[in-house]
mmCIF file of C-alpha atoms in Angstrom:
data_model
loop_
_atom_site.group_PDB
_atom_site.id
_atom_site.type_symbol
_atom_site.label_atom_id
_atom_site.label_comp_id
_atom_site.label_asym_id
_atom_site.label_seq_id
_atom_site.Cartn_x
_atom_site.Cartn_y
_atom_site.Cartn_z
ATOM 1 C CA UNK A 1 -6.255 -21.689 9.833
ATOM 2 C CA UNK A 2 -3.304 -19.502 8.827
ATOM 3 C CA UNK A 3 -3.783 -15.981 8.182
ATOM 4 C CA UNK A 4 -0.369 -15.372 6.557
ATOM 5 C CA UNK A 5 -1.137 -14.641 3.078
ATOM 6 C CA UNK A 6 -3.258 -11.797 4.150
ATOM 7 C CA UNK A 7 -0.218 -9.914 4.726
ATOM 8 C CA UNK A 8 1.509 -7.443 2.432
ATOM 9 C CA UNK A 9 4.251 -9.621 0.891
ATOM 10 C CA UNK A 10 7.240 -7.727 2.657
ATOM 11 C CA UNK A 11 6.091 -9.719 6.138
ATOM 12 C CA UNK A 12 4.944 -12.856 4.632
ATOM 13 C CA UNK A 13 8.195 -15.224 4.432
ATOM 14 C CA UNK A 14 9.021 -15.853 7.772
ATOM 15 C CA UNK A 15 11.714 -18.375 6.769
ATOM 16 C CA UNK A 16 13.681 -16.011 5.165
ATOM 17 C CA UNK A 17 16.454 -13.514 7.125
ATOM 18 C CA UNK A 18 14.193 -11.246 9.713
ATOM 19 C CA UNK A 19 13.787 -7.773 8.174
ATOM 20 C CA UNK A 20 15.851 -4.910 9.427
ATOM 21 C CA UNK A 21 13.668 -2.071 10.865
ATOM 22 C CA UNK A 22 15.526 1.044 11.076
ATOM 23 C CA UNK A 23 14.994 2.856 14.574
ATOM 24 C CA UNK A 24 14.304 6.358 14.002
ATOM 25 C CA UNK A 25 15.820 5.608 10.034
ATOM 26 C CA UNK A 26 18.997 4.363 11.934
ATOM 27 C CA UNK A 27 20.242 6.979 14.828
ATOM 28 C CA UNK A 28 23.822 5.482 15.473
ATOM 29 C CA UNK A 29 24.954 5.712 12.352
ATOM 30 C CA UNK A 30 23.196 8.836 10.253
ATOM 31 C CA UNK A 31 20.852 11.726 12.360
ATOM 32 C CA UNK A 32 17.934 10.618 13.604
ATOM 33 C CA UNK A 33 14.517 11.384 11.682
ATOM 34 C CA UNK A 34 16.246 12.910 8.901
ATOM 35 C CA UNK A 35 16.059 12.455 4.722
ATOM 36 C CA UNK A 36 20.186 11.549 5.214
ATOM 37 C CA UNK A 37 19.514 8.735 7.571
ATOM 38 C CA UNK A 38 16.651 7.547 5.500
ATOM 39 C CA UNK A 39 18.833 6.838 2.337
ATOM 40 C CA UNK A 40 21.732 5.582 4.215
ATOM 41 C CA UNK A 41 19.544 3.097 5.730
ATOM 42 C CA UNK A 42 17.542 2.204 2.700
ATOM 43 C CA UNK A 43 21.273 1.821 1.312
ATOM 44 C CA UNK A 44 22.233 -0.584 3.896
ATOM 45 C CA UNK A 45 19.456 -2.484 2.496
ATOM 46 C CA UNK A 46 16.969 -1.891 5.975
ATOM 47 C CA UNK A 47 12.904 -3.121 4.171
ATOM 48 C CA UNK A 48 11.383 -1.101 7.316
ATOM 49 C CA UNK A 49 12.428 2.788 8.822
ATOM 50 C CA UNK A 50 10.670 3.475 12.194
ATOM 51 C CA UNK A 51 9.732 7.099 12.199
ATOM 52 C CA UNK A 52 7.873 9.378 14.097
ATOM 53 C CA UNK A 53 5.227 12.291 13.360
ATOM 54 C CA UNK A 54 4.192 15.662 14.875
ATOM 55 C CA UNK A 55 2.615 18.693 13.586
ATOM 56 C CA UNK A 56 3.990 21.964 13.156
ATOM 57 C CA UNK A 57 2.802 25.515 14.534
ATOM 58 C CA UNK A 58 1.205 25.431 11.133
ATOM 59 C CA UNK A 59 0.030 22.609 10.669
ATOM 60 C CA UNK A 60 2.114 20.058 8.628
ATOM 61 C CA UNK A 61 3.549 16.672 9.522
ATOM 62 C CA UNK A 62 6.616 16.810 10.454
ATOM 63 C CA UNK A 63 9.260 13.740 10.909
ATOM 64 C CA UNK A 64 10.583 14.437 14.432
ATOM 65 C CA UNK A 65 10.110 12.200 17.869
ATOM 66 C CA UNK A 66 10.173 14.830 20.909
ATOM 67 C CA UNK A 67 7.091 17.123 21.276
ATOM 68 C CA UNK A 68 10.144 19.567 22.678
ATOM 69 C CA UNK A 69 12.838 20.830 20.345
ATOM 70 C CA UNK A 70 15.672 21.090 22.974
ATOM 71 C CA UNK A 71 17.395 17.636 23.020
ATOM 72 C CA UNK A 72 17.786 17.444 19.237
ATOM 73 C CA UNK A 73 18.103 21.106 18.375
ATOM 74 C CA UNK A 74 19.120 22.971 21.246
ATOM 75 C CA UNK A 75 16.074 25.137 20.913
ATOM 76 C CA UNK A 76 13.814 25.268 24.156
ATOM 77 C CA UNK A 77 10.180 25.108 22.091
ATOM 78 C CA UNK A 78 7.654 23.015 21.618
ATOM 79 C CA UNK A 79 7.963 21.692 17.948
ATOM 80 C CA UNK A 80 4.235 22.868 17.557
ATOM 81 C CA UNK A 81 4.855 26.490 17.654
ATOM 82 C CA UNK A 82 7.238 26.897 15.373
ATOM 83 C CA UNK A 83 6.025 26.384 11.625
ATOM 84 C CA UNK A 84 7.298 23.900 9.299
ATOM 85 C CA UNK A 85 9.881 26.532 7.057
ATOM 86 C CA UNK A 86 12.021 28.205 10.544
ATOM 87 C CA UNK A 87 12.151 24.900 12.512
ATOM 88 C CA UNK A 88 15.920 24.821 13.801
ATOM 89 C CA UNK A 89 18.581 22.734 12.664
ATOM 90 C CA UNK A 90 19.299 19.757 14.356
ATOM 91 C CA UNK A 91 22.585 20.278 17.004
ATOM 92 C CA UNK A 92 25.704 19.734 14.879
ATOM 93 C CA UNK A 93 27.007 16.717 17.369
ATOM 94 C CA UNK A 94 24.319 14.896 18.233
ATOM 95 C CA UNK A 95 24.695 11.920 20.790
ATOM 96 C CA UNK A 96 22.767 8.887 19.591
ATOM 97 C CA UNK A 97 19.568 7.907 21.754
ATOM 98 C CA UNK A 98 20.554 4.978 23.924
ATOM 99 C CA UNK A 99 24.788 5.791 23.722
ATOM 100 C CA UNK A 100 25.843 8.872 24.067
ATOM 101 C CA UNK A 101 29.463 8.265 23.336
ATOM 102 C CA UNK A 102 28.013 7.988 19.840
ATOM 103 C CA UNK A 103 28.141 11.559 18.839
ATOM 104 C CA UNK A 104 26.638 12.273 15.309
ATOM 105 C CA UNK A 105 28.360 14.843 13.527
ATOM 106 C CA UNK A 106 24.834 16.155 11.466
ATOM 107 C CA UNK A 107 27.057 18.378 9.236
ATOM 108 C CA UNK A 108 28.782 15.694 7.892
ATOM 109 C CA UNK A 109 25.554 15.053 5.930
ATOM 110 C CA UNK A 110 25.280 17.570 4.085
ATOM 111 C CA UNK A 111 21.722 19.589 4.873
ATOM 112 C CA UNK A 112 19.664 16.770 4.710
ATOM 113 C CA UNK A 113 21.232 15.768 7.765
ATOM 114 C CA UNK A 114 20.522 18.569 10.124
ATOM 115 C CA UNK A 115 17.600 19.703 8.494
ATOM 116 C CA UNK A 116 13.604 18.349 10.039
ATOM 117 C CA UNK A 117 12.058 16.789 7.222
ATOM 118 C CA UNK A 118 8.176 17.330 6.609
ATOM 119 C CA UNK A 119 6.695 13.942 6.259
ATOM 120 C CA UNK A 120 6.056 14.587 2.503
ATOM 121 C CA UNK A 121 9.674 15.609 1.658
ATOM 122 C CA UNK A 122 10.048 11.926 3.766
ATOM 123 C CA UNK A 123 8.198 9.874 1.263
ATOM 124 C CA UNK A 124 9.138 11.361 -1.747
ATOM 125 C CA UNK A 125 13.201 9.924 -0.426
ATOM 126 C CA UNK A 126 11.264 6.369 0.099
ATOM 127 C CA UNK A 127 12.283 3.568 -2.082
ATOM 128 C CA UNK A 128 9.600 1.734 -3.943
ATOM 129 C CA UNK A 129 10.243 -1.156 -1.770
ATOM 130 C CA UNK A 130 10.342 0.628 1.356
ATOM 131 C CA UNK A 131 7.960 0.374 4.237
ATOM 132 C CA UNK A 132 7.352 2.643 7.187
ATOM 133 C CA UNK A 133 6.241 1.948 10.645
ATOM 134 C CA UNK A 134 5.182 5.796 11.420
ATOM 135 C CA UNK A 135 4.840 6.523 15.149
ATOM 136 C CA UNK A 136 1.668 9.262 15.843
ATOM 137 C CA UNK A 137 2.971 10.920 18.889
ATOM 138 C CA UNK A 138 0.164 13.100 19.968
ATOM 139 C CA UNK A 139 -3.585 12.039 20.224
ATOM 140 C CA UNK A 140 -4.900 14.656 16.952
ATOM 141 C CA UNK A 141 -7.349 13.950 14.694
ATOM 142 C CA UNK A 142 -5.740 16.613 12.415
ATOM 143 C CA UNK A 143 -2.457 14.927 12.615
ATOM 144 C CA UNK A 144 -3.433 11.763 11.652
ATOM 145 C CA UNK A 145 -5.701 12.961 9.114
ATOM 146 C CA UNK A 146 -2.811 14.811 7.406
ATOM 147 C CA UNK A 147 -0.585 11.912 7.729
ATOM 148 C CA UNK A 148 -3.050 10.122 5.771
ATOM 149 C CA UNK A 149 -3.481 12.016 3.607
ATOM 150 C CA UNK A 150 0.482 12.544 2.683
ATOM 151 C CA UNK A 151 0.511 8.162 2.525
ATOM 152 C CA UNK A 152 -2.483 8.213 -0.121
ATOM 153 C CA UNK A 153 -1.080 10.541 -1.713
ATOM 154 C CA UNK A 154 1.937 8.351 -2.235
ATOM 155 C CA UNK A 155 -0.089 5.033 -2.445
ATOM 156 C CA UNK A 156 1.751 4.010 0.300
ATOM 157 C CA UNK A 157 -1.278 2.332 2.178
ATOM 158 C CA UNK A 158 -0.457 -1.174 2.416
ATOM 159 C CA UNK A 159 3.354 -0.047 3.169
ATOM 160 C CA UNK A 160 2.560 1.306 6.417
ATOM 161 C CA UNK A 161 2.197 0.216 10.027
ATOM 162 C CA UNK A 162 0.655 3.462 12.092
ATOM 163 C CA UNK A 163 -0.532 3.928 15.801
ATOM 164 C CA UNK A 164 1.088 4.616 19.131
ATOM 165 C CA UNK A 165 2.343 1.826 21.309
ATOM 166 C CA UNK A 166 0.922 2.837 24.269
ATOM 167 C CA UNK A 167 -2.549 4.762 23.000
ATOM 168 C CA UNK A 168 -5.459 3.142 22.249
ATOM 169 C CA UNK A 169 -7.244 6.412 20.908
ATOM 170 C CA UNK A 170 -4.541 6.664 18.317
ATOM 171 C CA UNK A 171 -4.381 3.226 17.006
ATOM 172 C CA UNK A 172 -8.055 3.451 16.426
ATOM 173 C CA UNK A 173 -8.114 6.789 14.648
ATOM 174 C CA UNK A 174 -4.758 5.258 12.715
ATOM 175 C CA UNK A 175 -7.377 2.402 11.508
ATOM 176 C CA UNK A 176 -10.239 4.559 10.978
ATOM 177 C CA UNK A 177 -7.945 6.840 8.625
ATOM 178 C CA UNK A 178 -5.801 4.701 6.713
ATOM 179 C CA UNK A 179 -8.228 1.134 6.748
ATOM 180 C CA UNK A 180 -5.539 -0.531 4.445
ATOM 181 C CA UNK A 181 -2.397 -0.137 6.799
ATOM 182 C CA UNK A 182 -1.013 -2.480 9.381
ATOM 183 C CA UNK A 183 -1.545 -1.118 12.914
ATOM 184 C CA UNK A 184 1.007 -1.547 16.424
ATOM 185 C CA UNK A 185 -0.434 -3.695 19.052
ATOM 186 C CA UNK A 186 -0.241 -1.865 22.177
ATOM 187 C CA UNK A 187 2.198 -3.042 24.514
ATOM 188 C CA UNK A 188 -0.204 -3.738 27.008
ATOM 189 C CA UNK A 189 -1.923 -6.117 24.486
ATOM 190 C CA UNK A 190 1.548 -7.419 23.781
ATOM 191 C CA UNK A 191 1.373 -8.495 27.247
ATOM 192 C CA UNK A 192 -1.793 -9.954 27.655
ATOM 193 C CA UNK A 193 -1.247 -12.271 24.643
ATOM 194 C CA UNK A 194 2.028 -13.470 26.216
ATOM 195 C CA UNK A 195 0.607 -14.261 29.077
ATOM 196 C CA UNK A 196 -2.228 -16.256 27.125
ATOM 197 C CA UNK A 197 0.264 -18.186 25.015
ATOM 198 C CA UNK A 198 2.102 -19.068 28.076
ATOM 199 C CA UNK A 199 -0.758 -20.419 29.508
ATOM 200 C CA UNK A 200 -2.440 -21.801 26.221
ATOM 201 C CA UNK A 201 -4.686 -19.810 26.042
ATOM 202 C CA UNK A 202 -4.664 -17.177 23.024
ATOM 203 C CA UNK A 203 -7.579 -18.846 21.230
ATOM 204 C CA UNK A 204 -9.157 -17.427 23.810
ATOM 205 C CA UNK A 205 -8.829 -14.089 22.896
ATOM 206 C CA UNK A 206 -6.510 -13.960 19.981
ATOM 207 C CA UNK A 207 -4.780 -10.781 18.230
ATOM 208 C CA UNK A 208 -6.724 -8.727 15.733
ATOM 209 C CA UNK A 209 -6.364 -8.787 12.040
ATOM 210 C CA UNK A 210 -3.766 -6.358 10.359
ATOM 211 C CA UNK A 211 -1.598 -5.735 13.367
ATOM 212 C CA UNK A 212 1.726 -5.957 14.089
ATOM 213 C CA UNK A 213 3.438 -7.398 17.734
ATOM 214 C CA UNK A 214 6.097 -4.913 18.696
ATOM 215 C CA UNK A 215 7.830 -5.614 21.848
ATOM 216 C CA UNK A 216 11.072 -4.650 23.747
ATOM 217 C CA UNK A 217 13.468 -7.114 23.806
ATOM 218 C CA UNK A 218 15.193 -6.424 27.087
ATOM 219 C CA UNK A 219 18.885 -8.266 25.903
ATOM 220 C CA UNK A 220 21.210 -5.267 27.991
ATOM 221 C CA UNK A 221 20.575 -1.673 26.175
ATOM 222 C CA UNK A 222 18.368 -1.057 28.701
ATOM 223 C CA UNK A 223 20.993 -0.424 31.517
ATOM 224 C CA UNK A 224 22.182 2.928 29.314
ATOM 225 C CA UNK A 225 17.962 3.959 30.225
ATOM 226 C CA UNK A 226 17.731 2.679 33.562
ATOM 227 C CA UNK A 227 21.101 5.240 34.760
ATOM 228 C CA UNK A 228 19.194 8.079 33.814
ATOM 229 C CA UNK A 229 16.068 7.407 36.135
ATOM 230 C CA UNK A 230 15.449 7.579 39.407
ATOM 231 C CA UNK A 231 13.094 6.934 42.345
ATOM 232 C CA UNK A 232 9.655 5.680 41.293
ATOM 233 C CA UNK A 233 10.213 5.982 37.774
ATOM 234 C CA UNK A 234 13.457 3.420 38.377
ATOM 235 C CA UNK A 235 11.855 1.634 40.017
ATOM 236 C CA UNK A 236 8.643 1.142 37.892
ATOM 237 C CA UNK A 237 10.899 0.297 34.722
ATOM 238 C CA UNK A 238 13.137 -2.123 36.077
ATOM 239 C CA UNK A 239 9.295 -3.870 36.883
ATOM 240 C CA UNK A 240 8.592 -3.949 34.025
ATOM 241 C CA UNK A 241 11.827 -5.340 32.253
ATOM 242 C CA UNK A 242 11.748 -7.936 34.440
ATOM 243 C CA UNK A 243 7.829 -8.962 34.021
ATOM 244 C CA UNK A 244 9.075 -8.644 29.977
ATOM 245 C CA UNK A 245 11.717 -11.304 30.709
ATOM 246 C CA UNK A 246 9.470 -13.309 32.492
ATOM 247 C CA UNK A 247 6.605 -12.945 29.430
ATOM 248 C CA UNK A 248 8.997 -13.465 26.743
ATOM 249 C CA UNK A 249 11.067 -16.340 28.058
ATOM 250 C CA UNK A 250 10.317 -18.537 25.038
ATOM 251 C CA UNK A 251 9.827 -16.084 22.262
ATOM 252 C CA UNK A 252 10.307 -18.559 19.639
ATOM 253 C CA UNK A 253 7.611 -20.243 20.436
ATOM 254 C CA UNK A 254 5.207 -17.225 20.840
ATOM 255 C CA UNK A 255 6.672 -15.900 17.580
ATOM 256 C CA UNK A 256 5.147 -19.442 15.910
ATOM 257 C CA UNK A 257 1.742 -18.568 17.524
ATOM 258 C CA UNK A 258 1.186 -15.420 16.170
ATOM 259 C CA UNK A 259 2.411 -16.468 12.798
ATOM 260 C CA UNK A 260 -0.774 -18.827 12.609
ATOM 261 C CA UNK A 261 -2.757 -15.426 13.039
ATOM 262 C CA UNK A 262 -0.523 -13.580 10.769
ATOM 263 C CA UNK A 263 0.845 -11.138 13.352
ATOM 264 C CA UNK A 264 4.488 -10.036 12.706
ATOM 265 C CA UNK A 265 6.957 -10.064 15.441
ATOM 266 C CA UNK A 266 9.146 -6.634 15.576
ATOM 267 C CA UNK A 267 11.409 -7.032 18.701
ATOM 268 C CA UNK A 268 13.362 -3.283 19.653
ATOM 269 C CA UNK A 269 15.922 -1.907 20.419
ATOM 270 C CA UNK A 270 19.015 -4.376 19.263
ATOM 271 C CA UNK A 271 22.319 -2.554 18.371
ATOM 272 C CA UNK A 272 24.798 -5.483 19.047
ATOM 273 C CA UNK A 273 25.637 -8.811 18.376
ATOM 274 C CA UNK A 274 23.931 -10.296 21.531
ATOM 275 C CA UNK A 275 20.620 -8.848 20.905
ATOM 276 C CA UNK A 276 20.703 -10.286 17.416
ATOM 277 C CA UNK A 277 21.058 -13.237 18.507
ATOM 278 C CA UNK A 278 18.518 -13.090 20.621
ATOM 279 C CA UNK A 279 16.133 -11.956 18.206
ATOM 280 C CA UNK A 280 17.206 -14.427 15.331
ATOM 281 C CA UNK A 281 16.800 -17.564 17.785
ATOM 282 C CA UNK A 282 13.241 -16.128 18.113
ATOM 283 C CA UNK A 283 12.905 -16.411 14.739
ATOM 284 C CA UNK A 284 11.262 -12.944 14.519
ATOM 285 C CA UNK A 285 9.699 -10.837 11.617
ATOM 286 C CA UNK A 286 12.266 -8.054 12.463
ATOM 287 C CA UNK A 287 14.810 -6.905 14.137
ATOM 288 C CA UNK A 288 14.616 -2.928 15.191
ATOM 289 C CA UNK A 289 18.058 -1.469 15.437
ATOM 290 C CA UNK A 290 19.933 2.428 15.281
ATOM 291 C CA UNK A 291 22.430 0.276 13.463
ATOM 292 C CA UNK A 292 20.967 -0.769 10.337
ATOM 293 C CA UNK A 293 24.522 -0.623 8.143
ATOM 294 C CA UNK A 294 26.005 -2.739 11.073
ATOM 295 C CA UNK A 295 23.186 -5.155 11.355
ATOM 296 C CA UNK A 296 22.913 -6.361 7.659
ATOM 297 C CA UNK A 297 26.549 -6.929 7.360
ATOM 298 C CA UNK A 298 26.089 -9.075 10.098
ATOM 299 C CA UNK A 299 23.286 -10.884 8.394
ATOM 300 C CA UNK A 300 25.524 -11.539 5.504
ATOM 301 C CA UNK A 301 28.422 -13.679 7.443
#
């Protein structure tokens, strides 16, 4: 039995080109997080923008990914306690996330570039097209509770996929909130049903309903992480990249599986041709990238 149709239409034609997810709305090319990088990557023609969501000192969701201020802004705070209306600017250059001879000059986009977004001011930019995976970065029921409330309030419910890759507690508050959305897998879970694909297994214990398998693809960005870790932590990642290879050696197939469940595939973080490729021989649901502009021309060769 194929669960497909279940899904909202944006995910449902898997033979079409994979959709572009927009990392963070597309950090190599516009400021991460921000309105600006939003509409140049719903301009691009990106479906899906990958954002994340804090809280404020007072309270409001705001469209930012560090729980500190300092990388992005300069500013040595936690982002909750500072309200909404005197969080800093972003830093006018700004080096991208994974390459940081990309330097993002956030001036350049006028103030919607440099300036942290509330999650409302977010969704009123969004396209009526446009779908949002939305990251929940700290374990609040207030936060997610307030991010519902701002989707609702849009009637965005069935364009969303919520929840924390790596927190169970959030997912499940994510579901509890918003019953309508799409919810991440956990990587962990990721795992496990790898492992029972590659063994034949997944009927065993197949994926849940509504949920959406979202894995690094390990295809060479990872080096530009790996050089800035050391000891244990070096140690434990380059682990787990290569258990990930060793899990995800036929993704293609895998990707087929969890189609007969309808479970999307979102494979991260691909900024170049090679990754791509990777990902399209997969035959994935989408393809996460900080190069969104980039990315769809080369979908239209």
């Amino acid at each position: 039995m194929s669960f497909a149709n279940q899904l909202p239409g944006v995910w449902r034609n898997t033979a079409r080109a994979p959709l572009i997810v927009s990392h963070r709305a597309g950090g190599n090319e516009a400021p991460e997080n921000t309105i600006a990088a939003l509409r140049a990557a719903q301009k691009a023609g990106s479906q899906v923008m990958q954002m994340d969501v804090l809280l404020s000192e007072d309270g409001i969701p705001v469209v930012f990914h560090d729980k500190q201020l300092k990388r992005a802004t300069g500013v040595d705070k936690p982002i909750s306690s500072v309200p909404a209306a005197e969080l800093p600017f972003l830093r006018e250059r700004l080096p991208a996330l994974l390459d940081e001879k990309i330097v993002i000059n956030t001036r350049d986009f006028g103030a919607q570039g440099y300036t942290i977004p509330t999650l409302r001011q977010l969704l009123d930019e969004a396209g009526s097209d446009t779908h949002f995976f939305l990251e929940i970065w700290d374990d609040s029921t207030d936060l997610i509770e307030k991010t519902a409330k701002e989707i609702y309030d849009h009637g965005m419910q069935t364009r969303v996929v919520l929840g924390n890759p790596f927190s169970a507690s959030i997912r499940d508050k994510c579901r509890e909130a918003v019953p309508e959305a799409l919810t991440l897998l956990l990587v962990s879970e990721a795992n496990n049903l790898a492992l029972l694909h590659k063994l034949g297994l997944m009927w065993v214990s197949p994926p849940p309903q509504q949920t959406v398998f979202n894995i690094p693809l390990f295809t060479g960005w990872e080096r530009a992480f790996i050089s800035k870790l050391s000891g244990w932590q070096k140690l434990k990642f380059q682990a787990t990249v290569l258990m990930s290879k060793l899990l995800y050696s036929n993704l293609r197939s895998l990707t087929a599986a969890l189609a007969e469940y309808g479970v999307p595939v979102v494979v991260f973080i691909l900024n170049d041709k090679h990754g791509w490729e990777v990902g399209l021989k997969g035959r994935v649901a989408g393809l996460m990238t900080d190069c969104p502009a980039a990315l769809a021309a080369y979908l239209d060769q």
